[in-house]
Coordinates of N, CA and C in Angstrom, one line a residue:
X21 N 110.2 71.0 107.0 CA 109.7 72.3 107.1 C 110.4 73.0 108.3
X22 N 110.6 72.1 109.4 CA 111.4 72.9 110.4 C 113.0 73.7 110.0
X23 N 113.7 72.9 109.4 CA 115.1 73.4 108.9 C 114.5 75.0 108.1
X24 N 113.7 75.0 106.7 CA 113.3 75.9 106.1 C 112.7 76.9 107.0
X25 N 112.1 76.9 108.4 CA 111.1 77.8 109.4 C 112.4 78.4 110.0
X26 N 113.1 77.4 110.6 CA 113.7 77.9 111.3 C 115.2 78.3 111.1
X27 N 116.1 77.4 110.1 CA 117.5 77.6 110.4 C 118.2 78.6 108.8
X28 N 117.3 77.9 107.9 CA 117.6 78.3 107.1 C 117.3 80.3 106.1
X29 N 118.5 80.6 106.2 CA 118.5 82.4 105.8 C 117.6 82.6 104.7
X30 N 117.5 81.9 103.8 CA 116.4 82.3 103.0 C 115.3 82.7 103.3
X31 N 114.6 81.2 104.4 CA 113.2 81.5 105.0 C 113.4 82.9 105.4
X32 N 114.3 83.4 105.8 CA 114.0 84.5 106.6 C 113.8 85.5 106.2
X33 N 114.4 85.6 104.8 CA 114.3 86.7 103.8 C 113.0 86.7 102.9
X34 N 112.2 85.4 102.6 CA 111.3 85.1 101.9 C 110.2 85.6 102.9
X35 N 110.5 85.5 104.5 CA 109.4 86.1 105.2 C 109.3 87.5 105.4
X36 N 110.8 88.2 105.0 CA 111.1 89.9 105.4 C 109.7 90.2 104.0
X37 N 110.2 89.6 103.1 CA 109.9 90.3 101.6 C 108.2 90.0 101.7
X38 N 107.8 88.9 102.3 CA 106.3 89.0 102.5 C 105.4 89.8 102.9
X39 N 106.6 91.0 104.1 CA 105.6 91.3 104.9 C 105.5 92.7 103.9
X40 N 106.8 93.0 103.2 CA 106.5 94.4 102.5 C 105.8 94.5 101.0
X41 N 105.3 92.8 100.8 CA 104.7 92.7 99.6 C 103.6 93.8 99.9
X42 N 103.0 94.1 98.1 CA 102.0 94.9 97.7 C 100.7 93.7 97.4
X43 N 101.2 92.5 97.3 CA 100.2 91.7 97.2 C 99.9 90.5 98.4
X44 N 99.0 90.1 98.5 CA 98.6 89.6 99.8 C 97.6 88.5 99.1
X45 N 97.8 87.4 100.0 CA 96.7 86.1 100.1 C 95.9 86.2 101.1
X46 N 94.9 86.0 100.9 CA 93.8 86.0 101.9 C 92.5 85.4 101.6
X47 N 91.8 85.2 102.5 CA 90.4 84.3 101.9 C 88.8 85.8 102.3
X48 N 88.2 85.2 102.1 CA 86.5 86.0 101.6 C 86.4 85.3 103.4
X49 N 86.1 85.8 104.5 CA 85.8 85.6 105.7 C 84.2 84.6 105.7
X50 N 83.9 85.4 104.7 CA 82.1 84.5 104.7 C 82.2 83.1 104.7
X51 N 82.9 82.8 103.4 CA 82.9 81.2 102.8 C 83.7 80.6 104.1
X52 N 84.8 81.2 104.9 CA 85.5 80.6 105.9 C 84.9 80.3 107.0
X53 N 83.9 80.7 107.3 CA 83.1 80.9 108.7 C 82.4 79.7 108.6
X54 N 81.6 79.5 107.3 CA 80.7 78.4 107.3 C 81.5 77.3 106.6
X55 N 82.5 77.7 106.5 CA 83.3 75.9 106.1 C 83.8 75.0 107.0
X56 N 83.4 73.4 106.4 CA 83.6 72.5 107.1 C 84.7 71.6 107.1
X57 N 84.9 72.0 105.8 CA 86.0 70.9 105.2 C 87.7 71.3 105.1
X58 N 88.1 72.6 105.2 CA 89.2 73.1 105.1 C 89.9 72.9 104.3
X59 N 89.5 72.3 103.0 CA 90.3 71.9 101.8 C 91.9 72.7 101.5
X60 N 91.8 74.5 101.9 CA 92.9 74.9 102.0 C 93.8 74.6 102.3
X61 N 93.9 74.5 103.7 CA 94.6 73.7 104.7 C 94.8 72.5 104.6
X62 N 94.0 71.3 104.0 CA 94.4 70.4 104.1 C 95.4 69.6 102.5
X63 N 94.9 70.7 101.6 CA 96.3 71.3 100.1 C 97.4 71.3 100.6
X64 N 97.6 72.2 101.7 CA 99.1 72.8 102.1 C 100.0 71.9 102.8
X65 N 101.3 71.2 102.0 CA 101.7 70.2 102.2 C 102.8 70.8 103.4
X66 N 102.5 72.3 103.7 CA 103.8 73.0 104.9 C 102.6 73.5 106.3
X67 N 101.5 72.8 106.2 CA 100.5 73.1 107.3 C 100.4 74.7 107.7
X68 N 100.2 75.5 106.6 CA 100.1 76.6 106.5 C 98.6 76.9 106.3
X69 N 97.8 77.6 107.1 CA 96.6 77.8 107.0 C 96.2 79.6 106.7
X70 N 95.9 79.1 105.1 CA 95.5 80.5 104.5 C 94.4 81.4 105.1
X71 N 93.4 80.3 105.8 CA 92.4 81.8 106.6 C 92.8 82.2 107.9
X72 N 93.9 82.6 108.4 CA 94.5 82.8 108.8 C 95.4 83.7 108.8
X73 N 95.5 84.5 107.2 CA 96.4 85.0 106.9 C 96.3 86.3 107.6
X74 N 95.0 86.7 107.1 CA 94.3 88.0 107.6 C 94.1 88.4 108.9
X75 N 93.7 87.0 109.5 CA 94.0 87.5 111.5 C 95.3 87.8 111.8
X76 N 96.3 86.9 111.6 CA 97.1 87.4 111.8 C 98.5 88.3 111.2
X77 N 98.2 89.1 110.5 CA 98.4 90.1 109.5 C 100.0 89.9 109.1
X78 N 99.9 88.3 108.4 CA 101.2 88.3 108.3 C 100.6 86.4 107.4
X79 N 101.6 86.5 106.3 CA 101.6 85.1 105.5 C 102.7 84.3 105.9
X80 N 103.0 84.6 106.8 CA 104.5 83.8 107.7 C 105.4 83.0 106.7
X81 N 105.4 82.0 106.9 CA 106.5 80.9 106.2 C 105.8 80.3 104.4
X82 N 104.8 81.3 103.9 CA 104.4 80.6 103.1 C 105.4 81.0 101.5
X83 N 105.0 79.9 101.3 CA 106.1 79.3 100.1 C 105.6 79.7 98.6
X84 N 104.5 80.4 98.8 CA 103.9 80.4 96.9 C 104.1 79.8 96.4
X85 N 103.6 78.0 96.6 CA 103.2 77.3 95.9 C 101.8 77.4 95.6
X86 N 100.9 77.9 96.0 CA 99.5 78.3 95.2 C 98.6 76.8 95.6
X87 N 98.9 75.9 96.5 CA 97.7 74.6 96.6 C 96.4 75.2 97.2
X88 N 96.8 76.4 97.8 CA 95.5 76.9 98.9 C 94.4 77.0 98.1
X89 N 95.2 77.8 96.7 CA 94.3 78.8 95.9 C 93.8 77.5 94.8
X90 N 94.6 77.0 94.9 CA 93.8 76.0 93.5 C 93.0 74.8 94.4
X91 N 92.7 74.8 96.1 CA 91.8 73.7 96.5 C 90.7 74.7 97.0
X92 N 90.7 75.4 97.2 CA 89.5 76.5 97.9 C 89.2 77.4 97.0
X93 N 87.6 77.7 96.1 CA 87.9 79.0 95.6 C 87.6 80.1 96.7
X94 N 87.7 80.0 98.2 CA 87.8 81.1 98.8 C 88.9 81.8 98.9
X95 N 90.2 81.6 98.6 CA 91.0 82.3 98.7 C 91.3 83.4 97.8
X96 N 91.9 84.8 98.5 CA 91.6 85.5 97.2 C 92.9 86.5 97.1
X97 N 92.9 87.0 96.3 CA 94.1 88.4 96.5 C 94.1 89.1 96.7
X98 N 95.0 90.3 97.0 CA 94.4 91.5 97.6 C 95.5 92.3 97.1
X99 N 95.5 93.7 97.0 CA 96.6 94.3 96.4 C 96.4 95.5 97.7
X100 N 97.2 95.4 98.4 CA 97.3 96.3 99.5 C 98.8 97.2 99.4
X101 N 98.8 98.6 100.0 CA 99.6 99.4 99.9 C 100.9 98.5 100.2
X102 N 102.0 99.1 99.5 CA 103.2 98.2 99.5 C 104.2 98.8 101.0
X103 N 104.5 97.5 101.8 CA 104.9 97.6 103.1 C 103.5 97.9 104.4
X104 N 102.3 97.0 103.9 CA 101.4 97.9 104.4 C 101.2 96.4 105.9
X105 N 101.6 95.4 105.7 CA 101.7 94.7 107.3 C 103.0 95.6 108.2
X106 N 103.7 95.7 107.6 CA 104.7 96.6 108.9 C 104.2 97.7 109.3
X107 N 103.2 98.5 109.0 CA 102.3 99.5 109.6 C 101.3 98.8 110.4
X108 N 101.5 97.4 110.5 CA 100.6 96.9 111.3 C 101.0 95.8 112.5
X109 N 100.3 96.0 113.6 CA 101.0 94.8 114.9 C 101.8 93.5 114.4
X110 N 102.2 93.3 114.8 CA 102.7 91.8 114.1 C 102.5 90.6 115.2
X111 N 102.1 89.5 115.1 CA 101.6 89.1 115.7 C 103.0 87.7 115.5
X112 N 103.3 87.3 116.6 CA 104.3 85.8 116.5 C 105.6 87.0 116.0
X113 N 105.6 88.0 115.9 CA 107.5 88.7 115.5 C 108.7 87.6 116.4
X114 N 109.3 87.4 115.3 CA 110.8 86.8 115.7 C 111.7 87.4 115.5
X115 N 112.7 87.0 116.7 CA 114.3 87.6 116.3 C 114.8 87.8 114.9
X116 N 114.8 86.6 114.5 CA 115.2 86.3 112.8 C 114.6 87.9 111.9
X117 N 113.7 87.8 112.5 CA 112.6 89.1 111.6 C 113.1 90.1 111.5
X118 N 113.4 90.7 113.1 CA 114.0 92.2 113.0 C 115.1 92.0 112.2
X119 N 115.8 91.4 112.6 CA 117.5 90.9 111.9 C 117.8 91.2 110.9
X120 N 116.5 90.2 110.1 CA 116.5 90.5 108.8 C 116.5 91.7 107.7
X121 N 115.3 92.5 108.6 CA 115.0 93.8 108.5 C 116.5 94.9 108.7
X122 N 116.9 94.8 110.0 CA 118.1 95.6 110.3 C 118.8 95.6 109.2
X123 N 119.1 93.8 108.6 CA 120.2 93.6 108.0 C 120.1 94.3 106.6
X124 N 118.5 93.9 105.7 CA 118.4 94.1 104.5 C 117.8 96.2 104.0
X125 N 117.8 96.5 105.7 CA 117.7 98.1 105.2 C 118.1 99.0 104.8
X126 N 119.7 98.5 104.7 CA 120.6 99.9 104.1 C 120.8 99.4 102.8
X127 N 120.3 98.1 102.0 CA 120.5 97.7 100.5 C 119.6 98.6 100.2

């Protein structure tokens, strides 16, 4: 996962294109509060933790392989305005990110 996070240009593209997605992963805050077991998290073979997504308004390095969503039914979807995390703080922004952005804005 480190090579994929960090070195490799795709990740970085797969993370530009996340943030301007129209659709979004996210969990029901209730079921997360009172859970014990983290089955989400403990699905996710890239230690990506889906309740999570929502605090920090960004699905970072995740890969849509769907384990979150088929071990928890708290996770859920969301269909939010398209480019609607870049209207919003970004929390952990990396160089790679803007980059990305600079690079992929005039396509």
């Amino acid at each position: 996962m480190s090579y994929c996070a960090h070195i490799c240009p795709i990740s970085a593209i797969r993370n530009a294109f996340s943030r301007i997605s129209f659709m979004w992963l996210g969990s029901y805050r209730s079921a997360c509060d009172t859970c014990t077991t983290f089955e989400c998290a403990k699905a996710c073979e890239f230690d990506q933790s889906s309740f999570n997504f929502d605090k920090n308004n960004s699905m970072g390095d995740y890969t849509l392989c769907m384990d979150c969503a088929n071990a928890c039914a708290a996770i859920s979807y969301k269909s939010k305005g398209f480019g609607f995390s870049l209207s919003q703080p970004i929390r952990r922004a990396r160089a790679v990110d803007v980059w990305t952005y600079l690079l992929l804005l005039p396509l």
